[in-house]
CSV table of C-alpha atoms and ligand atoms in Angstrom, one decimal:
chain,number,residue,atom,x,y,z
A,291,UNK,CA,0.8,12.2,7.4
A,292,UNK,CA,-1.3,11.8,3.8
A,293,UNK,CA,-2.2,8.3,4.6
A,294,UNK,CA,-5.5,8.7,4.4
A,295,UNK,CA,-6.0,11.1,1.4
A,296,UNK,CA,-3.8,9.1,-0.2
A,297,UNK,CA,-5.0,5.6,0.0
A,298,UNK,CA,-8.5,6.9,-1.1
A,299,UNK,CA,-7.0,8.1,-4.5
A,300,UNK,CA,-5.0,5.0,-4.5
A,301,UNK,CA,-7.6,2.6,-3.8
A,302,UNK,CA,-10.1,4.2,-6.6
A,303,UNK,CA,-7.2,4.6,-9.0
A,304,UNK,CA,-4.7,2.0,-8.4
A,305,UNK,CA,-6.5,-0.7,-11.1
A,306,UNK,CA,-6.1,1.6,-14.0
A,307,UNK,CA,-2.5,2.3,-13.4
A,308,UNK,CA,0.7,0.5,-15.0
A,309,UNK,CA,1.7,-2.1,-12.1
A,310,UNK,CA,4.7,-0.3,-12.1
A,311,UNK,CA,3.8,2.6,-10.5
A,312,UNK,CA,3.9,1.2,-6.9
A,313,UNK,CA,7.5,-0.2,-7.3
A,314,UNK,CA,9.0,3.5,-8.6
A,315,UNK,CA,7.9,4.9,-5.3
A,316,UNK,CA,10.2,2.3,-3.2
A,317,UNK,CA,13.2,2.6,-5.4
A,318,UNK,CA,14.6,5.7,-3.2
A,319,UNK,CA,16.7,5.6,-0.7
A,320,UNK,CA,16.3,3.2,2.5
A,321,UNK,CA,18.2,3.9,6.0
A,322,UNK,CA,20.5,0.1,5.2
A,323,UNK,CA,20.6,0.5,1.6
A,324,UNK,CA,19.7,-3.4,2.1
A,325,UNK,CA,16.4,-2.7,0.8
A,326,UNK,CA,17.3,-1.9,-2.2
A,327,UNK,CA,18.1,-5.6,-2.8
A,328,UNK,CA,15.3,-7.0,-2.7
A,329,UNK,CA,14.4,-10.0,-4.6
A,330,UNK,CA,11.9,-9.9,-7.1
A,331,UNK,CA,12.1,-13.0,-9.7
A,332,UNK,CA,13.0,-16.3,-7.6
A,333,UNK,CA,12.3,-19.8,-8.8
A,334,UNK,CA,13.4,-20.9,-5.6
A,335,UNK,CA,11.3,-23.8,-4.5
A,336,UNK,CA,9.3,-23.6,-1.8
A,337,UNK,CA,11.1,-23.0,1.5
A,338,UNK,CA,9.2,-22.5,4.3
A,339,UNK,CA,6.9,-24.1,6.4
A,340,UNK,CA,3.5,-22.2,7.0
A,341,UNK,CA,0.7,-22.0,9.1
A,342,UNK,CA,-2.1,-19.7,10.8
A,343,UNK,CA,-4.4,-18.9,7.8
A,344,UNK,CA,-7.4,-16.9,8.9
A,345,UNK,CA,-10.5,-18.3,8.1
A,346,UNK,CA,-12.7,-16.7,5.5
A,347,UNK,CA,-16.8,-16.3,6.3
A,348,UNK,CA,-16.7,-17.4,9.6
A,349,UNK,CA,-19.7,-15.2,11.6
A,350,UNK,CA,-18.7,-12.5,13.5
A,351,UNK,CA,-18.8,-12.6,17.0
A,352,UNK,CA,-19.3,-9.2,19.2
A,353,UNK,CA,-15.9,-10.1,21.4
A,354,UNK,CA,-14.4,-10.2,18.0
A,355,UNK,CA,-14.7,-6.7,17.9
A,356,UNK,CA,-12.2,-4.0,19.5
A,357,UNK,CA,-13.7,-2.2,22.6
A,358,UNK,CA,-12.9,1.1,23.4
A,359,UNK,CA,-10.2,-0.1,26.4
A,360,UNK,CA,-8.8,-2.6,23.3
A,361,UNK,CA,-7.6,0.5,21.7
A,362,UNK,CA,-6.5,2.7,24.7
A,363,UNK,CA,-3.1,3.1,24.7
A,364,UNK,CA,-0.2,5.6,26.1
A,365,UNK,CA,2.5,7.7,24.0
A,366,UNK,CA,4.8,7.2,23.4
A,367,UNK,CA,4.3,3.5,22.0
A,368,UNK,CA,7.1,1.0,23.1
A,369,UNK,CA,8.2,-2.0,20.8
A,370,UNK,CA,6.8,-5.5,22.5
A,371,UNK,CA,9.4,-7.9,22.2
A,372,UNK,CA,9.6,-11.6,21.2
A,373,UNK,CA,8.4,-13.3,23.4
A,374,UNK,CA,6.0,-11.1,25.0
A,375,UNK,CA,2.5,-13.5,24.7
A,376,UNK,CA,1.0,-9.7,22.9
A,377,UNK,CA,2.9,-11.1,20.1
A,378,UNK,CA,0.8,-14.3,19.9
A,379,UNK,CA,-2.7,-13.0,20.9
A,380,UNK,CA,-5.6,-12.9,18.7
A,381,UNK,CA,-6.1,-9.1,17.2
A,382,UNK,CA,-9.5,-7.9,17.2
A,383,UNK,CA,-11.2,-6.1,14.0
A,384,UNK,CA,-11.9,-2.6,14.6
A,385,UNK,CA,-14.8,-0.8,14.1
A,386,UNK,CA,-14.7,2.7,16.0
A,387,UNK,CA,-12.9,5.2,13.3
A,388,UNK,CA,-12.5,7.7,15.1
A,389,UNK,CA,-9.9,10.1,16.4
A,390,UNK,CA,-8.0,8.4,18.9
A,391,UNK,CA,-7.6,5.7,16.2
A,392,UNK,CA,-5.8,8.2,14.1
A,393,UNK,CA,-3.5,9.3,17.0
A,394,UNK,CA,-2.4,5.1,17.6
A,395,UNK,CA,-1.2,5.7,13.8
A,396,UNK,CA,0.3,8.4,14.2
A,397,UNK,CA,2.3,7.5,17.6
A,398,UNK,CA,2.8,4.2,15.5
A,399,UNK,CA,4.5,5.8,12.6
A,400,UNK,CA,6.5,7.6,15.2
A,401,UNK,CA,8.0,4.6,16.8
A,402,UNK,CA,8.2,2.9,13.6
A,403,UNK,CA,10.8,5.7,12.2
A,404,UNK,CA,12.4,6.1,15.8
A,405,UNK,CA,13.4,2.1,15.8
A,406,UNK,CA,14.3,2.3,12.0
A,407,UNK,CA,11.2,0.4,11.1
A,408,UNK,CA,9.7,-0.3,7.6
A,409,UNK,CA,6.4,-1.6,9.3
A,410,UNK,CA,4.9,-1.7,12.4
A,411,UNK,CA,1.6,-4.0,13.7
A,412,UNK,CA,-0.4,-3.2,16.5
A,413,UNK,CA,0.3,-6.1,18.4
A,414,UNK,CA,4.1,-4.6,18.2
A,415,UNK,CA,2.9,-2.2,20.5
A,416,UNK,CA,1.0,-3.7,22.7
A,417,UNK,CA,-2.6,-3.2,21.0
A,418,UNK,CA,-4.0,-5.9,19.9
A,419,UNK,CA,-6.1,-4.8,17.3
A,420,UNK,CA,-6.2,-5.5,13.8
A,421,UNK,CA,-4.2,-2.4,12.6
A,422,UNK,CA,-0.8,-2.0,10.4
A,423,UNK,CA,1.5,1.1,9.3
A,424,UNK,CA,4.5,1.0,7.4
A,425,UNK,CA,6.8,2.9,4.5
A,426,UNK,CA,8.8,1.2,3.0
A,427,UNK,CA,10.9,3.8,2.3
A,428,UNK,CA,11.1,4.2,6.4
A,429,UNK,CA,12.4,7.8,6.6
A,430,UNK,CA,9.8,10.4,7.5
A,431,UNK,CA,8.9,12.6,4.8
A,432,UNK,CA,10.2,10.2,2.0
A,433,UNK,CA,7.6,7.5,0.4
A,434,UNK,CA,4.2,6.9,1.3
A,435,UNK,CA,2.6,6.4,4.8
A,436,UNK,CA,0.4,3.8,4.1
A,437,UNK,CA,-2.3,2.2,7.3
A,438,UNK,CA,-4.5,-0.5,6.9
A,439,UNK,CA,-7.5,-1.6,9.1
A,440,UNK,CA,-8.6,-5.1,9.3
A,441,UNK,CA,-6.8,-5.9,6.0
A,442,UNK,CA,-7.6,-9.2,4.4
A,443,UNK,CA,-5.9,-11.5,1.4
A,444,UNK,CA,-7.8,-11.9,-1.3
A,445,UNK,CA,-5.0,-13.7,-3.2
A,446,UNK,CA,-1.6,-14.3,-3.2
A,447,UNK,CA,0.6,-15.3,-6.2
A,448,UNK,CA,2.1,-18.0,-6.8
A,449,UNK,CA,5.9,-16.5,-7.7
A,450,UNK,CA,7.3,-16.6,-4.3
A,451,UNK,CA,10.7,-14.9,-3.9
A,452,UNK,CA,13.4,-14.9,-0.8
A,453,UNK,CA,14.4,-11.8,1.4
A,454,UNK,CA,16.7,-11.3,4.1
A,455,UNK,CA,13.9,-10.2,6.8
A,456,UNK,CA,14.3,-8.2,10.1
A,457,UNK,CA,11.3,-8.0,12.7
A,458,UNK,CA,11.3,-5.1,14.9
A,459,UNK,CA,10.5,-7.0,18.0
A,460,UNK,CA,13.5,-9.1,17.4
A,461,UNK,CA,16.2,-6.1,17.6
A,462,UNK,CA,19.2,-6.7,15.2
A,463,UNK,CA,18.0,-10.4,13.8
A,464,UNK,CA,17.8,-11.0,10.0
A,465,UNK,CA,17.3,-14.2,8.5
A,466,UNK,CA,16.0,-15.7,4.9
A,467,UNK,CA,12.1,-15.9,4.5
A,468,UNK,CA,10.1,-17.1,1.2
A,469,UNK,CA,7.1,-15.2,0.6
A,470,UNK,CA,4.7,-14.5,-2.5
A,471,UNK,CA,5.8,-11.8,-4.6
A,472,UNK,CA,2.9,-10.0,-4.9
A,473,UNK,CA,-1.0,-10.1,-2.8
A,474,UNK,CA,-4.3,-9.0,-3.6
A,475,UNK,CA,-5.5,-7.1,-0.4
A,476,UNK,CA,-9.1,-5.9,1.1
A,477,UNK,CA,-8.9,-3.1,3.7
A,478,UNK,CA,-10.1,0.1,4.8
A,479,UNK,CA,-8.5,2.7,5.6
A,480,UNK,CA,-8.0,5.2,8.7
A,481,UNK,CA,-11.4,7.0,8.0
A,482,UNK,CA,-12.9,3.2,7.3
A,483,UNK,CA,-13.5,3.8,3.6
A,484,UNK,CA,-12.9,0.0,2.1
A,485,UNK,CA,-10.6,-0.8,-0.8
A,486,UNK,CA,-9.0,-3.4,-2.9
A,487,UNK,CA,-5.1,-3.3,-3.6
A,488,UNK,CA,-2.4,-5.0,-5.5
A,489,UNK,CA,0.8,-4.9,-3.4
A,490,UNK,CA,3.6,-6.5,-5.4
A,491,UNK,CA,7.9,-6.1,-4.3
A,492,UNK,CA,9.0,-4.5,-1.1
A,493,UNK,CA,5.5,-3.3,0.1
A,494,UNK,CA,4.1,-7.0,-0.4
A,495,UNK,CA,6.6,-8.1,1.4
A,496,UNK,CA,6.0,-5.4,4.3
A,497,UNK,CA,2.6,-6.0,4.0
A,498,UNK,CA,2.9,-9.8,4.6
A,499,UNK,CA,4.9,-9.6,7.5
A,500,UNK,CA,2.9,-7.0,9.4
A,501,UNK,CA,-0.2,-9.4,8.6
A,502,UNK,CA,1.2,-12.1,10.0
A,503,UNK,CA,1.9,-10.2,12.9
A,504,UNK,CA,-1.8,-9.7,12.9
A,505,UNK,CA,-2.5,-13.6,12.3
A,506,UNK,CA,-0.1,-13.7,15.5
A,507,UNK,CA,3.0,-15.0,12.6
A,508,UNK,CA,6.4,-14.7,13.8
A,509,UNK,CA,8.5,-13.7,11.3
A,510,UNK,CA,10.8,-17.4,12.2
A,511,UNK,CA,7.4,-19.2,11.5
A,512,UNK,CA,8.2,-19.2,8.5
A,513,UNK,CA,11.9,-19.8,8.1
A,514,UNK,CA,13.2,-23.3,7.4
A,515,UNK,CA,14.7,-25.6,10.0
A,516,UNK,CA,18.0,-24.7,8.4
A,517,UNK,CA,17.5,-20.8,8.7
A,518,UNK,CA,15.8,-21.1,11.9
A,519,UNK,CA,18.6,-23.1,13.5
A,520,UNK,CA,21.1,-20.1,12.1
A,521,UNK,CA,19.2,-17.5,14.6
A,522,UNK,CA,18.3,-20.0,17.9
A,523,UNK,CA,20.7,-18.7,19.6
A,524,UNK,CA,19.6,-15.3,19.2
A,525,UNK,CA,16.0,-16.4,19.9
A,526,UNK,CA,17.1,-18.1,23.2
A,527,UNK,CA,19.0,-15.0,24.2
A,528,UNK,CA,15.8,-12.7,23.8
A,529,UNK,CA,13.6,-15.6,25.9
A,530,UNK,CA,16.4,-14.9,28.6
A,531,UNK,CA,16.2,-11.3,28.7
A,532,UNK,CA,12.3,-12.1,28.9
A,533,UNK,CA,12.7,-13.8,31.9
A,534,UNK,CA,14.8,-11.5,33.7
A,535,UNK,CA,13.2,-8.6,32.6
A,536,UNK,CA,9.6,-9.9,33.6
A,537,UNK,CA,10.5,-13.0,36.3
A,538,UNK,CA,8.1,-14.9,34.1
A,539,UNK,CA,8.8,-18.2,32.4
A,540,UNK,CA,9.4,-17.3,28.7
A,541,UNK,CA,5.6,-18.6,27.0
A,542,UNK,CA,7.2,-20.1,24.1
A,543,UNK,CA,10.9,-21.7,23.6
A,544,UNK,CA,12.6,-21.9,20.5
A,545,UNK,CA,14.3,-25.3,22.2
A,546,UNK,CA,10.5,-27.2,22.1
A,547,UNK,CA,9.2,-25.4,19.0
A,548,UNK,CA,7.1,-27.2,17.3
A,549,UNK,CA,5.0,-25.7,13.7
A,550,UNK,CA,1.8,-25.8,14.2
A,551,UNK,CA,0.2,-27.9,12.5
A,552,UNK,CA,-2.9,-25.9,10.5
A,553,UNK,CA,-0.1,-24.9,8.7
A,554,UNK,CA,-1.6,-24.3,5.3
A,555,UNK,CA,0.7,-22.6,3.1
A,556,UNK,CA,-0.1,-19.4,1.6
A,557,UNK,CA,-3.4,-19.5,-0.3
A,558,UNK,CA,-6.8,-17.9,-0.1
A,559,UNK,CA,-7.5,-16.4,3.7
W,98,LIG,C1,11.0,-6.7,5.3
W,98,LIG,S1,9.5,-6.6,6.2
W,98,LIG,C2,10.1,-5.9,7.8
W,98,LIG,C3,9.1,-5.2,8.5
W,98,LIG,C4,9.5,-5.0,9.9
W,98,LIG,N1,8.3,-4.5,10.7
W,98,LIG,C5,8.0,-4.9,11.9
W,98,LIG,O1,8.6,-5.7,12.6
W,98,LIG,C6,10.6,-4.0,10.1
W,98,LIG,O2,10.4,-2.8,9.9
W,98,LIG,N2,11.8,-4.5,10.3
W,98,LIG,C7,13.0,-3.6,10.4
W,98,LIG,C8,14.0,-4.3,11.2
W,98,LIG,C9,13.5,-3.3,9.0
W,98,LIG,O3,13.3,-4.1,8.1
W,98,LIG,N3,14.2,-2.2,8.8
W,98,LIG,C10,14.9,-1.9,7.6
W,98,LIG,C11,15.2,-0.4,7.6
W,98,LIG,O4,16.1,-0.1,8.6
W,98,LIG,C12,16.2,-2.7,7.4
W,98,LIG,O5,16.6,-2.8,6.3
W,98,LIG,O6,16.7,-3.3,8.4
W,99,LIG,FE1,7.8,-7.9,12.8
């Protein structure tokens, strides 16, 4: 994995390269093809309704921070699916760079190619840390392995664009969500070095939805009550196999969903 090598030349570098440097790397190959599609120059209106912004310069508390048993976890990782209450949990920041924090991106990366991911969140796995992989390219080998920890927006644009999104904790579900093109991202990477990014196409969009995931943002959050309605079924048929799998009352029903209501749009977070 050159994740972290490589985010350390990219973060000191990426500035004083043409913006089209990032794009190049995603036009190869993709296991769908569907990728390949993406939209990049909408002047769609806005779509979606939004919520769950995090909120910037708030003090930090110690329970905020990941313990050692917060990041304890056993290989190999299993995909947590909607709607498993992990999903909606707050995600601690991490502060512990250490080895075993390198292993839970590694065994991440691992499930994210198994399950033909692009992205994975630690949530996703039952870890509820503030921690992200992904690839867009999403074949071992190919593209850039890219982890962030405790990744923040600095800014997103306002050019918003559509894309025909899959999560991986709802297996075989795609439906239409507006995001901004392109963000503006603090992070640090796996050895906790920090750095500033502009993410812009397929890995802003890959990036936005594994933050939201970290925000504890379903993917349907987003959609509009038109798109949404196109998937309930689907939804209702994963909060059944919930209940039979676990004997638990599903913690959330797409039936009574309401948006929350600090929905905020996208803006400074
Ligand atoms: C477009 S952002 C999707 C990120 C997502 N990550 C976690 O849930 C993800 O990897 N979803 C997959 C279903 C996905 O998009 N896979 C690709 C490649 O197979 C696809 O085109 O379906
Ligand atoms: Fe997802």
């Amino acid at each position: 994995m050159a994740s972290a090598t490589w985010l350390h030349t990219f973060s000191l570098s990426y500035a004083l390269r043409p913006p089209s440097i990032l794009p190049a790397i995603f036009h190869r190959s993709s296991p769908s093809g569907r990728l390949f599609s993406y939209l990049s120059g909408s002047s769609l209106p806005p779509l979606g309704p939004v919520h769950a912004q995090a909120k910037r310069g708030s003090a930090m508390k110690d329970e905020d921070v990941a313990s050692r048993d917060n990041l304890r976890f056993e290989a190999p990782l299993k995909i947590v699916e909607y709607p498993d209450p992990v999903l909606r949990a707050k995600n601690k920041r991490i502060d512990s760079f250490d080895d075993n924090l390198k292993k839970l991106a590694d065994e991440m990366f691992d499930v994210m190619y198994k399950t033909d991911g692009i992205g994975l969140s630690a949530p996703q796995v039952g870890i509820n840390v503030r921690l992200m992989v992904f690839n867009p390219v999403g074949e071992r080998g190919e593209g850039e392995e890219i982890v962030l920890v405790n990744p923040r927006v600095n800014k997103y644009s306002k050019k918003v664009v559509l894309f025909n999104e899959g999560c991986l904790s709802f297996p075989g579900i795609y439906a239409d969500v507006e995001r901004p093109e392109s963000v503006k991202i603090d992070a640090q990477d796996i050895k906790g070095a920090r750095f500033s990014v502009n993410l812009s196409g397929l890995p802003a969009r890959v990036f936005q939805h594994e933050y939201d995931h970290l925000q504890g943002v379903l993917f349907f959050d987003r959609m509009t009550d038109e798109v949404l309605e196109s998937i309930r079924a689907e939804l209702q048929a994963l909060e059944k196999k919930y209940e039979g799998r676990t004997g638990l009352a599903s913690p959330e029903r797409i039936e009574t969903y309401k948006r929350k209501k600090v929905a905020a749009g996208f803006g400074k977070s």
